[in-house]
XYZ file of C-alpha atoms in Angstrom:
524
model
C -1.822 -47.903 -26.293
C -4.140 -44.841 -26.830
C -2.667 -41.403 -25.902
C -3.544 -40.878 -22.127
C -3.321 -37.213 -22.436
C -5.997 -37.206 -25.089
C -8.228 -39.920 -23.985
C -8.469 -39.339 -20.227
C -10.633 -41.450 -17.936
C -14.109 -40.250 -16.692
C -12.279 -39.515 -13.333
C -9.715 -37.352 -15.160
C -12.417 -35.420 -16.872
C -14.191 -34.879 -13.496
C -11.114 -33.093 -12.313
C -11.409 -30.630 -15.191
C -8.675 -29.774 -17.517
C -7.040 -26.425 -16.917
C -7.842 -24.110 -19.893
C -6.061 -20.947 -19.081
C -3.111 -19.356 -17.524
C -3.475 -16.653 -14.748
C -1.542 -13.397 -14.791
C 1.196 -14.939 -12.588
C 1.724 -17.552 -15.166
C 0.180 -20.554 -13.451
C -2.345 -23.095 -14.634
C -5.954 -21.896 -14.162
C -9.556 -22.261 -15.236
C -11.382 -19.666 -17.139
C -14.725 -18.414 -16.138
C -17.591 -18.610 -18.678
C -18.952 -15.378 -19.879
C -21.656 -14.899 -17.170
C -19.435 -16.137 -14.373
C -16.641 -13.825 -15.475
C -18.852 -10.727 -15.648
C -20.322 -11.657 -12.222
C -16.936 -12.081 -10.792
C -15.624 -8.789 -12.219
C -18.721 -6.937 -11.178
C -18.452 -7.744 -7.439
C -14.677 -7.447 -6.971
C -13.672 -4.875 -9.518
C -13.142 -1.132 -8.740
C -11.073 -0.139 -11.850
C -7.861 0.530 -10.035
C -4.283 -0.725 -10.365
C -3.653 -4.173 -8.697
C -0.588 -6.322 -8.192
C -0.877 -8.060 -11.494
C -3.145 -5.792 -13.461
C -3.482 -2.210 -14.392
C -6.854 -0.316 -14.311
C -6.771 -0.354 -18.120
C -6.382 -4.072 -18.210
C -9.245 -4.416 -15.798
C -11.471 -2.226 -17.833
C -10.721 -4.082 -20.927
C -11.706 -7.412 -19.188
C -14.967 -6.049 -18.082
C -15.980 -4.698 -21.542
C -15.014 -7.910 -23.198
C -17.006 -9.966 -20.670
C -19.896 -7.693 -21.213
C -19.808 -8.429 -24.813
C -20.314 -12.198 -24.201
C -23.567 -11.996 -22.188
C -27.181 -11.119 -23.211
C -28.518 -7.716 -22.577
C -30.788 -8.717 -19.714
C -27.994 -10.585 -17.904
C -25.830 -7.445 -18.281
C -28.673 -5.310 -16.633
C -29.250 -7.789 -13.867
C -25.502 -7.959 -13.068
C -25.442 -4.233 -12.672
C -28.385 -4.407 -10.237
C -26.756 -7.285 -8.309
C -23.468 -5.633 -8.050
C -24.977 -2.522 -6.691
C -27.593 -4.171 -4.289
C -25.889 -7.206 -3.037
C -22.131 -6.438 -3.711
C -22.674 -2.764 -2.617
C -20.175 -1.826 -5.456
C -19.823 1.828 -6.713
C -18.011 1.898 -10.030
C -18.808 -1.339 -11.706
C -22.555 -1.000 -11.600
C -22.290 2.411 -13.236
C -19.905 1.116 -15.870
C -22.267 -1.723 -16.795
C -25.224 0.712 -17.038
C -23.146 2.777 -19.428
C -22.484 -0.305 -21.481
C -26.217 -1.149 -21.503
C -26.987 2.398 -22.685
C -25.447 1.556 -26.034
C -27.254 -1.650 -26.330
C -30.728 -1.640 -24.932
C -32.289 1.650 -23.645
C -35.448 -0.205 -22.347
C -33.387 -2.493 -20.208
C -31.391 0.645 -19.020
C -34.630 2.377 -17.981
C -35.621 -0.760 -15.931
C -32.167 -1.050 -14.254
C -31.427 2.568 -13.762
C -33.265 3.432 -10.594
C -32.104 0.183 -8.903
C -28.487 0.976 -9.594
C -28.391 4.843 -9.393
C -29.359 5.095 -5.726
C -27.465 8.245 -4.855
C -25.827 11.209 -6.353
C -22.343 9.701 -6.374
C -23.695 6.845 -8.553
C -25.408 9.379 -10.821
C -22.107 11.338 -11.245
C -20.130 8.086 -11.858
C -22.674 7.076 -14.524
C -22.373 10.463 -16.292
C -18.482 10.441 -16.058
C -18.214 7.030 -17.561
C -20.714 7.806 -20.376
C -18.891 10.951 -21.354
C -15.395 9.215 -21.271
C -16.182 7.375 -24.502
C -14.915 4.092 -22.965
C -18.235 2.345 -23.575
C -18.734 3.442 -27.230
C -20.198 6.989 -27.014
C -19.142 10.375 -25.612
C -22.549 11.953 -25.284
C -25.383 10.720 -23.021
C -28.016 10.441 -25.625
C -31.831 10.908 -25.428
C -32.841 8.125 -22.969
C -29.808 8.458 -20.541
C -30.442 12.212 -20.338
C -34.101 11.603 -19.524
C -33.164 9.190 -16.783
C -30.687 11.614 -15.278
C -33.289 14.362 -15.403
C -35.814 12.145 -13.750
C -33.425 11.455 -10.885
C -32.615 14.979 -10.377
C -36.352 15.890 -10.040
C -37.208 12.834 -7.958
C -34.323 13.269 -5.494
C -34.886 14.934 -2.141
C -33.317 18.328 -1.389
C -30.843 16.573 1.006
C -29.944 14.053 -1.704
C -29.118 16.852 -4.102
C -26.985 18.541 -1.464
C -25.060 15.327 -1.006
C -24.663 14.943 -4.662
C -23.167 18.293 -4.869
C -20.100 17.214 -2.981
C -17.424 16.187 -5.414
C -16.281 16.841 -8.942
C -15.343 15.327 -12.348
C -18.209 15.982 -13.114
C -19.754 18.074 -10.378
C -23.461 18.099 -9.920
C -23.538 21.534 -11.454
C -21.965 20.050 -14.636
C -24.556 17.407 -14.779
C -27.356 19.815 -14.337
C -26.048 22.117 -17.055
C -25.622 19.069 -19.315
C -29.099 17.599 -19.071
C -31.153 20.880 -18.390
C -33.849 19.470 -16.129
C -37.312 21.062 -16.039
C -37.767 21.946 -12.420
C -40.870 20.275 -10.831
C -41.794 23.459 -8.817
C -40.393 26.783 -7.886
C -38.544 25.500 -5.022
C -36.642 23.066 -7.044
C -36.094 25.768 -9.757
C -34.411 27.873 -7.092
C -32.337 24.980 -5.794
C -31.150 24.183 -9.343
C -30.179 27.764 -9.951
C -28.236 27.928 -6.610
C -26.389 24.628 -7.306
C -25.086 25.923 -10.634
C -24.181 29.403 -9.338
C -27.024 31.302 -10.911
C -29.022 34.183 -9.243
C -32.157 32.738 -7.509
C -34.926 33.683 -5.123
C -33.371 32.896 -1.745
C -36.731 32.775 -0.162
C -37.680 29.736 -2.299
C -34.714 27.704 -1.480
C -35.075 24.750 0.891
C -34.991 25.654 4.619
C -31.703 23.800 5.124
C -30.022 25.757 2.298
C -31.330 29.111 3.751
C -29.895 28.037 7.237
C -26.552 27.097 5.600
C -26.315 30.529 3.962
C -27.198 32.197 7.119
C -24.638 30.279 9.058
C -21.998 31.044 6.443
C -22.691 34.795 6.804
C -22.701 34.749 10.654
C -21.383 31.452 12.103
C -20.970 32.505 15.670
C -23.966 31.734 17.832
C -26.057 30.225 15.188
C -27.271 26.629 15.094
C -25.620 24.177 12.743
C -27.634 23.894 9.593
C -28.977 20.419 8.675
C -26.728 19.887 5.596
C -24.294 17.216 4.661
C -21.140 17.088 6.810
C -18.858 17.920 4.036
C -20.462 21.271 3.379
C -19.372 22.536 6.821
C -15.779 21.253 7.277
C -14.200 24.281 5.612
C -16.020 26.620 7.815
C -14.468 28.098 11.152
C -16.271 25.490 13.350
C -15.838 25.501 17.162
C -15.116 22.530 19.334
C -18.802 22.661 20.370
C -19.761 22.571 16.576
C -17.569 19.548 15.971
C -19.108 17.777 19.005
C -22.608 18.483 17.743
C -21.627 17.004 14.380
C -20.119 13.943 15.897
C -23.283 13.216 18.009
C -25.850 14.047 15.307
C -24.067 12.379 12.482
C -24.966 9.268 10.669
C -23.145 5.956 11.587
C -20.947 5.901 8.529
C -20.134 9.533 8.829
C -19.062 8.981 12.418
C -16.973 5.955 11.524
C -15.200 7.697 8.755
C -14.289 10.853 10.752
C -13.107 9.619 14.060
C -9.665 10.964 13.644
C -11.090 14.335 12.514
C -13.100 14.500 15.609
C -10.148 13.710 17.761
C -8.102 16.371 15.963
C -10.743 19.037 16.769
C -10.908 18.155 20.432
C -14.221 16.325 20.581
C -12.764 13.643 22.731
C -11.094 16.020 25.409
C -12.483 18.700 27.623
C -10.880 22.151 28.072
C -8.560 20.696 30.598
C -7.346 17.974 28.293
C -9.223 15.280 30.124
C -11.376 12.679 28.405
C -14.585 14.182 27.546
C -18.101 12.667 28.073
C -18.688 12.596 24.264
C -16.215 9.594 24.144
C -18.826 7.331 25.707
C -21.525 8.919 23.489
C -19.609 8.318 20.141
C -18.691 4.804 21.305
C -22.420 4.072 21.991
C -23.059 5.223 18.420
C -20.498 3.118 16.791
C -21.673 -0.035 18.579
C -25.406 0.544 18.179
C -26.720 -2.648 16.313
C -29.642 -0.752 14.706
C -27.410 1.863 13.300
C -24.847 -0.726 12.102
C -27.574 -2.655 10.219
C -29.034 0.555 8.648
C -25.573 1.677 7.437
C -25.110 -1.505 5.570
C -21.366 -1.212 5.925
C -18.804 -3.715 4.609
C -17.027 -5.492 7.498
C -13.848 -4.566 5.617
C -14.820 -0.870 6.028
C -14.851 -1.340 9.749
C -11.398 -2.959 9.518
C -10.311 0.128 7.498
C -11.583 2.482 10.208
C -9.900 0.463 12.918
C -6.532 0.384 10.995
C -6.656 4.207 10.435
C -7.206 5.104 14.132
C -4.773 7.592 15.487
C -2.396 6.235 18.054
C -3.886 8.321 20.823
C -7.571 7.409 20.019
C -9.306 6.738 23.302
C -9.609 3.146 24.246
C -13.338 3.105 24.420
C -13.545 4.087 20.673
C -11.248 1.190 19.707
C -13.352 -1.240 21.920
C -16.540 0.095 20.238
C -15.218 -0.762 16.824
C -14.364 -4.252 17.977
C -18.027 -4.524 19.131
C -19.325 -3.145 15.767
C -17.335 -5.650 13.909
C -18.906 -8.446 15.919
C -22.352 -7.001 15.001
C -21.575 -6.441 11.390
C -20.694 -10.102 10.665
C -23.391 -11.346 12.980
C -24.930 -13.316 10.048
C -21.967 -15.629 9.650
C -23.472 -19.001 10.082
C -22.375 -22.020 12.124
C -21.556 -24.811 9.691
C -22.123 -28.554 10.293
C -19.022 -30.800 10.447
C -15.353 -29.941 10.218
C -14.699 -26.512 8.683
C -11.319 -25.472 7.348
C -10.610 -21.856 6.249
C -7.604 -21.041 4.045
C -6.747 -17.393 3.768
C -4.180 -16.519 1.077
C -1.359 -14.336 2.791
C 0.992 -14.315 -0.235
C 2.671 -11.235 -1.681
C 0.142 -10.577 -4.360
C -2.426 -10.158 -1.648
C -0.888 -6.777 -0.654
C -2.897 -4.938 -3.295
C -5.482 -2.577 -1.934
C -8.851 -4.419 -1.963
C -10.255 -1.604 -4.319
C -7.045 -1.069 -6.166
C -4.489 1.714 -6.335
C -6.263 4.926 -7.100
C -4.752 8.411 -6.950
C -6.060 10.212 -3.902
C -8.413 7.432 -2.967
C -6.444 4.255 -2.141
C -7.836 2.258 0.771
C -5.330 1.098 3.472
C -7.191 -2.312 3.344
C -5.516 -4.988 1.368
C -6.725 -8.236 -0.104
C -4.922 -10.012 2.668
C -6.795 -8.107 5.317
C -10.120 -9.129 3.718
C -9.066 -12.859 3.483
C -8.021 -12.629 7.267
C -11.283 -10.959 8.117
C -13.427 -13.715 6.449
C -11.333 -16.329 8.218
C -11.656 -14.674 11.717
C -15.292 -14.181 11.264
C -15.937 -17.797 10.346
C -13.786 -18.920 13.352
C -15.849 -16.656 15.632
C -18.945 -18.625 14.884
C -17.273 -21.974 14.312
C -14.978 -22.425 17.248
C -13.623 -25.845 16.168
C -12.749 -24.533 12.646
C -9.232 -24.981 11.413
C -7.538 -21.792 9.957
C -4.633 -22.502 7.530
C -3.046 -19.269 6.242
C -0.917 -20.088 3.232
C 1.487 -18.867 0.631
C 3.676 -21.517 -0.950
C 3.234 -23.503 2.279
C 0.863 -23.302 5.223
C 1.953 -20.841 8.001
C 1.874 -21.959 11.601
C -0.311 -19.427 13.545
C -2.346 -20.031 16.658
C -5.786 -18.228 16.883
C -8.160 -18.125 19.821
C -11.802 -18.394 18.831
C -12.729 -16.172 21.855
C -10.631 -13.300 20.611
C -12.383 -10.655 18.741
C -12.568 -10.794 14.938
C -10.285 -7.737 14.550
C -7.656 -9.273 16.842
C -7.513 -12.573 15.070
C -7.553 -10.761 11.639
C -4.530 -8.873 12.653
C -2.626 -11.896 13.712
C -3.319 -13.397 10.301
C -2.252 -10.439 8.306
C 0.954 -10.514 10.153
C 1.607 -13.621 8.285
C 1.763 -11.737 4.956
C 4.367 -12.455 2.302
C 5.750 -15.039 -0.037
C 4.715 -16.850 -3.279
C 1.367 -18.404 -3.981
C 0.308 -22.080 -4.118
C -3.389 -22.392 -3.592
C -3.045 -26.128 -3.239
C -0.818 -25.759 -0.183
C -3.497 -25.997 2.523
C -5.253 -29.015 0.734
C -1.861 -30.728 0.549
C -1.363 -30.005 4.300
C -4.697 -31.687 5.008
C -3.914 -34.653 2.816
C -0.480 -35.210 4.460
C -2.265 -35.473 7.784
C -5.166 -37.584 6.571
C -7.789 -35.024 7.409
C -11.176 -35.167 5.792
C -13.019 -31.955 6.515
C -16.745 -31.410 5.363
C -16.207 -27.869 4.203
C -13.102 -26.058 2.948
C -13.205 -22.292 2.324
C -10.394 -20.945 0.268
C -10.081 -17.022 0.141
C -7.690 -15.888 -2.493
C -6.876 -13.696 -5.459
C -6.391 -17.115 -7.289
C -2.920 -16.052 -8.719
C -1.397 -19.432 -7.868
C 1.853 -20.200 -9.701
C 3.943 -22.396 -7.374
C 3.535 -26.022 -6.618
C 2.343 -28.639 -9.194
C 2.192 -26.982 -12.654
C 1.942 -29.859 -14.962
C -0.709 -32.280 -15.975
C -4.289 -31.628 -17.003
C -5.531 -30.100 -13.804
C -4.357 -27.436 -11.396
C -2.688 -28.355 -8.079
C -5.878 -27.441 -6.216
C -7.792 -30.071 -8.200
C -5.181 -32.774 -7.702
C -5.171 -32.231 -3.953
C -8.986 -31.883 -3.819
C -9.323 -35.225 -5.589
C -7.212 -36.831 -2.952
C -9.285 -35.431 -0.098
C -12.497 -36.407 -1.776
C -11.484 -40.065 -1.548
C -11.548 -39.752 2.249
C -14.768 -37.632 2.312
C -16.840 -37.954 -0.842
C -19.349 -35.368 0.529
C -16.729 -32.651 1.191
C -17.459 -29.294 -0.359
C -15.055 -26.648 -1.554
C -15.916 -22.865 -1.617
C -13.469 -20.658 -3.473
C -14.028 -16.915 -2.549
C -12.390 -14.671 -5.123
C -11.507 -11.193 -4.017
C -9.697 -9.750 -6.926
C -10.943 -9.081 -10.513
C -8.275 -11.197 -12.390
C -10.906 -13.414 -14.173
C -9.546 -16.936 -13.652
C -9.955 -19.583 -10.843
C -8.045 -22.495 -9.572
C -11.164 -24.879 -9.566
C -13.652 -25.555 -12.364
C -17.452 -25.557 -11.756
C -18.603 -28.725 -10.162
C -21.531 -29.820 -7.981
C -19.115 -29.898 -4.956
C -17.310 -26.626 -5.640
C -18.805 -23.163 -5.253
C -17.080 -20.222 -6.877
C -18.162 -16.904 -5.564
C -16.749 -13.472 -5.728
C -16.714 -10.229 -3.606
C -16.154 -9.036 -0.041
C -19.577 -8.076 1.123
C -21.393 -10.030 3.814
C -23.720 -11.541 1.217
C -20.929 -14.113 0.625
C -21.540 -15.666 3.971
C -25.192 -16.388 3.019
C -24.074 -18.121 -0.108
C -21.579 -20.301 1.695
C -24.272 -21.300 4.185
C -26.776 -22.140 1.527
C -24.172 -24.135 -0.447
C -23.043 -26.054 2.628
C -26.623 -26.998 3.498
C -27.483 -28.122 0.010
C -30.006 -25.178 -0.486
C -28.182 -23.948 -3.472
C -26.251 -25.341 -6.433
C -22.764 -24.538 -7.553
C -24.264 -22.293 -10.283
C -26.575 -20.483 -7.869
C -24.333 -17.463 -7.778
C -25.197 -16.752 -11.447
C -28.694 -18.016 -10.762
C -29.198 -15.314 -8.169
C -28.358 -12.690 -10.728
C -30.643 -14.275 -13.331
C -33.608 -14.280 -10.835
C -33.469 -10.610 -10.362
C -36.704 -8.835 -11.511
C -36.195 -5.724 -13.511
C -39.624 -4.423 -14.336
């Protein structure tokens, strides 16, 4: 008889032969070059993770970039920035592109470098030598100069906050030719050179006047960070809280509490509590800020114990608004958040001085709670090597249910566990959403396919039209399911993922559409 392991049936080939080992040692499927780069670009932050160091992640990105055409590299940088709202990976991909195709670099640059932080990231990566060169080169220098002259005065002030490199370093490096006398004075002031103060932008003149005589003067209209080291009064802090942008207010709630914004002189709750709460729950401000839902979760997790209840409740309301585009799916929906030990990694990796408190397990729980909020009959199956028993109330807020799920954290990883649970009970859902770092190592680890594919094949016998969505939230580069018409692999933790799930569930996109969205981007 022919060797069955070599001459598998058509059914066996449809399952897909596992062709890789993940970092936990389990069977896995490798992404092809374009899928891998896309996955890394929307999940990677070049930080240390549970199974991978920052150096390993960087090596993965550079190797994946080598396998794709230049235009796809450029489009992935744009996609990661505009759709994934990423910060480091788009700049890294631009730096790689600078060594390969300066025309495409020029076309992608303005779509990726949308603020001063991205500009400084790009310059830092270019000078590091990690992408093949330690100098900027003629075209990158010209693009940086163009950004410096096209930026508004306020954008330049924002860009001046931060180091390694500082904006002053960047200006000295590329020597931009000022577009007018005002910009010439601003460049000189930013690098610490003498300038005609009367030609500086009005907000800079106001800032200098306030520094010289802060008492009694109006707060200058400059970025918040330029003022925090000055001797501000409670009234000043209150003005900052009420006039600030939505993201600034969200990120500095504890700072405002510490400086007395939420208390009057008698220690009672101040009227500003209600005003700040109104800012936080304002739907227009939330949409304009384009905040990740997980950033709201981070803000909620970081709240001081004595933060006023109104502020806490406002963040609950803001979260409901931030995930308002989560669709209602047809049929039976099952959401499977991975709560295993490796999901304890910060979602953006361990980074000295900049490690987020939000873990991968928090993001998985958040996705699950958001889907449940709009799909009240959905079944939520948190898993590690087995499914955890947890009761969620669809009417509870997203943050409340997310917290219940994260309390289940711990244990090994078997991504097939929720599918096995469904099979043992004879259930046949229409849509299964698996949210994981894909580092499955427990359960079935023999045969041609992964445990996920073995169990998925059983479930498909009961419901041939069932669809599986695998959301990958860590840049490890392997998956537990191969590409198939009934399986969507998508990466990232922005709200764009919900749109992709909806389109796939409604047959409005193919399993390859994630990469297709990148390829459809117009660069010119």
